């Protein structure tokens, strides 16, 4: 048998509350056998979850869960579960009024032993007949690859219909740093502070990493999460809710006014109503005793129990006390499995396997007869991916075509702004207007974890806020600024200062005057220790956004601005929560595709809103172009392709790939030049072309041929096409010294630390795919080469890069703003490190 085979077991207490009865039932709750006599469950079966289970207790629980008649049913099914199948044990728990001295769902059923996964049918028969101990000791149900456990409860009343279907958005809230006295229905209870101040970002990071690139997406709330922020973020809808923090008296402990030193009790029934309204189908509570505590008599009502009884379909919660590191480990494994399509109970088993069976155990509660354990969420279609990639452009190039090989000036915003000296300003052209604060919060958490791992003096992370400048004006007073920022302003521990993202529509930015710079200067007088300001220009037209961002950069007397890389889904701002419709019906049929696309490009010219990308087959476009000159000569084709690249990057890449594979005539070589504007597009083009890559002689005379040759040679190395005739031809062109070095490194097969002596060479090696951030600790452990520092900002900030940075001399860390300035000015030392400081942000060439 493959897939999930269900066996439903109804649990109940005897009248005297000392014995438990387990009966296998069908879908209509009718027994499948004559019930056995109840089995005794003494007080010692209520073992605290943070202590090992004794063999005696495990044996007692096993006899209660699997009396002879139930054992026989299990023994008939379990040996024949094969492949990726498993036997799902559904434990139907008593209703609230039928609970005995302690909640049966809180007992450690996971510790019950059954025959090992490889046991033959004969061993299962002996187990069913209770013929002595298992030969090899067996395997606990909680870690058995052929079993999962599901605790089912009956709702308190008929449940209302979910107001909306769940979306593939995971809302992540953390309140682990909250502490203080809170008022619950049982009186005032203390919540102790954590051992050391922490933002609680380990779980948030691991959840985000696990969902990256999957059909699920993560949105994190600032820590500590408050009731108001949870309610507001749930209002637009979500599919999964994750909470890390504390639970007591059947409610969650969240932040309140006053920051981490102030706590508030949030009733689980209130949370349940918010989750139902949002369409949430799965809640994950990584909070101590959130699934109840079996060693406390009368504690039948837990947060998990109440959420399910009040209408949340599935709840994963914790039995016992869970540390933050263990909660993070489980969260990473659980959401990784969930993103790969596993049912909730299987994902739970895979996440729990990372905890080695020690301490607290995560369990699954679900509604009775809820057969759908796949969550059934819809992908959050149309929502832009949160990419940290951007490209540096000089001010003044906003109206012209994108500069060739802008991958030379690629940066990752999380590294650039986290590893930056004090008092910086930047302007970012970001058409989709994706949330930046959570990206930067994650980077600060990475640095904070690396600093703690080195036991360096306490320093809190930089706190990032965002505010809107809809009318082009900024708050005039500190009180106005506090009220305008989101997340809500709160006093933060002493750390690396404050960062501010100012969100501004492109239409407003295009009309702003010098008063904007004056307003910006005023912010520095508010006493916020403001270290960095980023003006994020957004809007539906990528070309308009770029022009407006360049204009703002000139107003602020900057030499450059940043353009955020658009994801395939991010071609329109403020996407709807449902799949984005096309403005055109699908373009199909011979002789129509290229002409219809040309009409769409012409209609989008000027100030007309281009709308979402048309639904068009790239190969159909090329077939028509090969048959007739629908777009004119190759130069005109390049103009159309360039316009598509401005408005619809995903369609542009598909067209380039089709040009590489199918286009005939000189237009194919022209498309190679367009692809070379970005190394990612160029590599895609070359892989589609295979060995049929045009040589220099196939292109007409072009300005910047040497620059084009540099890009093509590096891309051929990265694509593994060094053995082609095209590589030999382009290799003969006038290549730069950095590219020649990269080719030599590719030929000898390894990079040395000396290759990082010049930042231009390091960038070329990176573009050729010959080096990455993981190589830094091996090639340059002391940070002596400028090329190493150039690589740091070209990649997302991760744990390896952060550990390397915090292992360096404090003088070098100061270059990245990660150490206090030295008290004495050392001229010789400043001269030694000046080149490495420039490498963090190499100067752009003049255009």
mmCIF file of N, CA, C and O in Angstrom, residues 395 425 427 472 504 508-518 520-521 535 537 547-561:
data_model
loop_
_atom_site.group_PDB
_atom_site.id
_atom_site.type_symbol
_atom_site.label_atom_id
_atom_site.label_comp_id
_atom_site.label_asym_id
_atom_site.label_seq_id
_atom_site.Cartn_x
_atom_site.Cartn_y
_atom_site.Cartn_z
ATOM 1 N N UNK A 395 23.728 58.582 -12.266
ATOM 2 C CA UNK A 395 22.685 59.577 -12.461
ATOM 3 C C UNK A 395 22.876 60.194 -13.849
ATOM 4 O O UNK A 395 23.975 60.516 -14.255
ATOM 5 N N UNK A 425 22.942 57.659 2.184
ATOM 6 C CA UNK A 425 21.669 57.880 1.512
ATOM 7 C C UNK A 425 21.689 57.145 0.186
ATOM 8 O O UNK A 425 22.707 57.120 -0.499
ATOM 9 N N UNK A 427 18.981 56.024 -3.328
ATOM 10 C CA UNK A 427 17.709 56.079 -4.031
ATOM 11 C C UNK A 427 17.566 54.774 -4.803
ATOM 12 O O UNK A 427 18.484 54.365 -5.515
ATOM 13 N N UNK A 472 5.063 63.817 -1.458
ATOM 14 C CA UNK A 472 6.417 64.343 -1.619
ATOM 15 C C UNK A 472 6.929 65.110 -0.423
ATOM 16 O O UNK A 472 8.010 65.709 -0.491
ATOM 17 N N UNK A 504 7.994 56.338 -2.071
ATOM 18 C CA UNK A 504 7.492 57.489 -2.807
ATOM 19 C C UNK A 504 7.016 57.053 -4.197
ATOM 20 O O UNK A 504 7.784 56.427 -4.939
ATOM 21 N N UNK A 508 4.866 61.226 -7.967
ATOM 22 C CA UNK A 508 5.219 62.268 -6.998
ATOM 23 C C UNK A 508 6.692 62.621 -7.090
ATOM 24 O O UNK A 508 7.072 63.798 -7.064
ATOM 25 N N UNK A 509 7.557 61.604 -7.191
ATOM 26 C CA UNK A 509 8.998 61.845 -7.252
ATOM 27 C C UNK A 509 9.376 62.671 -8.467
ATOM 28 O O UNK A 509 10.336 63.457 -8.424
ATOM 29 N N UNK A 510 8.636 62.522 -9.566
ATOM 30 C CA UNK A 510 8.963 63.265 -10.784
ATOM 31 C C UNK A 510 8.719 64.762 -10.635
ATOM 32 O O UNK A 510 9.259 65.560 -11.414
ATOM 33 N N UNK A 511 7.900 65.148 -9.654
ATOM 34 C CA UNK A 511 7.539 66.560 -9.474
ATOM 35 C C UNK A 511 8.167 67.180 -8.232
ATOM 36 O O UNK A 511 7.918 68.348 -7.942
ATOM 37 N N UNK A 512 8.958 66.425 -7.485
ATOM 38 C CA UNK A 512 9.478 66.942 -6.219
ATOM 39 C C UNK A 512 10.502 68.047 -6.458
ATOM 40 O O UNK A 512 11.253 68.016 -7.439
ATOM 41 N N UNK A 513 10.528 68.987 -5.508
ATOM 42 C CA UNK A 513 11.484 70.080 -5.581
ATOM 43 C C UNK A 513 12.525 70.000 -4.485
ATOM 44 O O UNK A 513 12.639 68.988 -3.775
ATOM 45 N N UNK A 514 13.286 71.046 -4.319
ATOM 46 C CA UNK A 514 14.385 71.060 -3.349
ATOM 47 C C UNK A 514 13.892 70.938 -1.915
ATOM 48 O O UNK A 514 14.675 70.592 -1.027
ATOM 49 N N UNK A 515 12.608 71.213 -1.667
ATOM 50 C CA UNK A 515 12.102 71.103 -0.290
ATOM 51 C C UNK A 515 12.188 69.664 0.221
ATOM 52 O O UNK A 515 12.247 69.444 1.431
ATOM 53 N N UNK A 516 12.225 68.694 -0.684
ATOM 54 C CA UNK A 516 12.350 67.305 -0.233
ATOM 55 C C UNK A 516 13.704 67.090 0.446
ATOM 56 O O UNK A 516 13.786 66.438 1.492
ATOM 57 N N UNK A 517 14.758 67.639 -0.136
ATOM 58 C CA UNK A 517 16.070 67.529 0.496
ATOM 59 C C UNK A 517 16.112 68.235 1.837
ATOM 60 O O UNK A 517 16.757 67.754 2.779
ATOM 61 N N UNK A 518 15.398 69.360 1.957
ATOM 62 C CA UNK A 518 15.348 70.072 3.229
ATOM 63 C C UNK A 518 14.613 69.252 4.281
ATOM 64 O O UNK A 518 15.027 69.187 5.444
ATOM 65 N N UNK A 520 14.446 66.070 4.365
ATOM 66 C CA UNK A 520 15.310 64.947 4.696
ATOM 67 C C UNK A 520 16.379 65.358 5.699
ATOM 68 O O UNK A 520 16.705 64.615 6.636
ATOM 69 N N UNK A 521 16.925 66.552 5.528
ATOM 70 C CA UNK A 521 17.922 67.049 6.487
ATOM 71 C C UNK A 521 17.318 67.216 7.870
ATOM 72 O O UNK A 521 17.963 66.959 8.886
ATOM 73 N N UNK A 535 15.405 56.108 -0.260
ATOM 74 C CA UNK A 535 14.193 56.580 -0.924
ATOM 75 C C UNK A 535 13.808 55.528 -1.950
ATOM 76 O O UNK A 535 14.533 55.301 -2.931
ATOM 77 N N UNK A 537 11.496 54.512 -4.783
ATOM 78 C CA UNK A 537 10.564 55.033 -5.780
ATOM 79 C C UNK A 537 9.867 53.851 -6.447
ATOM 80 O O UNK A 537 10.533 52.913 -6.911
ATOM 81 N N UNK A 547 13.326 56.858 -14.329
ATOM 82 C CA UNK A 547 13.525 58.294 -14.554
ATOM 83 C C UNK A 547 13.320 59.083 -13.266
ATOM 84 O O UNK A 547 14.121 59.962 -12.911
ATOM 85 N N UNK A 548 12.248 58.764 -12.533
ATOM 86 C CA UNK A 548 11.963 59.486 -11.290
ATOM 87 C C UNK A 548 13.046 59.249 -10.247
ATOM 88 O O UNK A 548 13.433 60.177 -9.517
ATOM 89 N N UNK A 549 13.553 58.016 -10.152
ATOM 90 C CA UNK A 549 14.610 57.731 -9.184
ATOM 91 C C UNK A 549 15.880 58.510 -9.513
ATOM 92 O O UNK A 549 16.543 59.049 -8.615
ATOM 93 N N UNK A 550 16.223 58.595 -10.802
ATOM 94 C CA UNK A 550 17.389 59.385 -11.179
ATOM 95 C C UNK A 550 17.223 60.856 -10.833
ATOM 96 O O UNK A 550 18.166 61.528 -10.404
ATOM 97 N N UNK A 551 15.996 61.342 -10.973
ATOM 98 C CA UNK A 551 15.737 62.747 -10.638
ATOM 99 C C UNK A 551 15.889 63.005 -9.141
ATOM 100 O O UNK A 551 16.465 64.009 -8.719
ATOM 101 N N UNK A 552 15.364 62.090 -8.318
ATOM 102 C CA UNK A 552 15.516 62.242 -6.876
ATOM 103 C C UNK A 552 16.990 62.183 -6.486
ATOM 104 O O UNK A 552 17.444 62.937 -5.614
ATOM 105 N N UNK A 553 17.752 61.293 -7.111
ATOM 106 C CA UNK A 553 19.183 61.203 -6.806
ATOM 107 C C UNK A 553 19.888 62.511 -7.126
ATOM 108 O O UNK A 553 20.765 62.960 -6.372
ATOM 109 N N UNK A 554 19.510 63.170 -8.223
ATOM 110 C CA UNK A 554 20.121 64.465 -8.537
ATOM 111 C C UNK A 554 19.743 65.514 -7.498
ATOM 112 O O UNK A 554 20.570 66.346 -7.094
ATOM 113 N N UNK A 555 18.483 65.481 -7.040
ATOM 114 C CA UNK A 555 18.057 66.426 -6.009
ATOM 115 C C UNK A 555 18.894 66.277 -4.739
ATOM 116 O O UNK A 555 19.196 67.270 -4.062
ATOM 117 N N UNK A 556 19.257 65.036 -4.426
ATOM 118 C CA UNK A 556 20.010 64.754 -3.206
ATOM 119 C C UNK A 556 21.514 64.813 -3.444
ATOM 120 O O UNK A 556 22.291 64.430 -2.570
ATOM 121 N N UNK A 557 21.920 65.275 -4.647
ATOM 122 C CA UNK A 557 23.339 65.446 -4.995
ATOM 123 C C UNK A 557 24.101 64.128 -4.959
ATOM 124 O O UNK A 557 25.267 64.071 -4.545
ATOM 125 N N UNK A 558 23.438 63.051 -5.391
ATOM 126 C CA UNK A 558 24.091 61.752 -5.465
ATOM 127 C C UNK A 558 24.603 61.511 -6.882
ATOM 128 O O UNK A 558 24.043 62.019 -7.853
ATOM 129 N N UNK A 559 25.662 60.715 -6.997
ATOM 130 C CA UNK A 559 26.237 60.401 -8.303
ATOM 131 C C UNK A 559 25.608 59.172 -8.945
ATOM 132 O O UNK A 559 25.826 58.914 -10.130
ATOM 133 N N UNK A 560 24.859 58.402 -8.173
ATOM 134 C CA UNK A 560 24.304 57.167 -8.699
ATOM 135 C C UNK A 560 22.993 56.849 -7.998
ATOM 136 O O UNK A 560 22.637 57.461 -6.990
ATOM 137 N N UNK A 561 22.282 55.903 -8.550
ATOM 138 C CA UNK A 561 21.089 55.357 -7.900
ATOM 139 C C UNK A 561 21.043 53.867 -8.199
ATOM 140 O O UNK A 561 21.861 53.340 -8.963
#
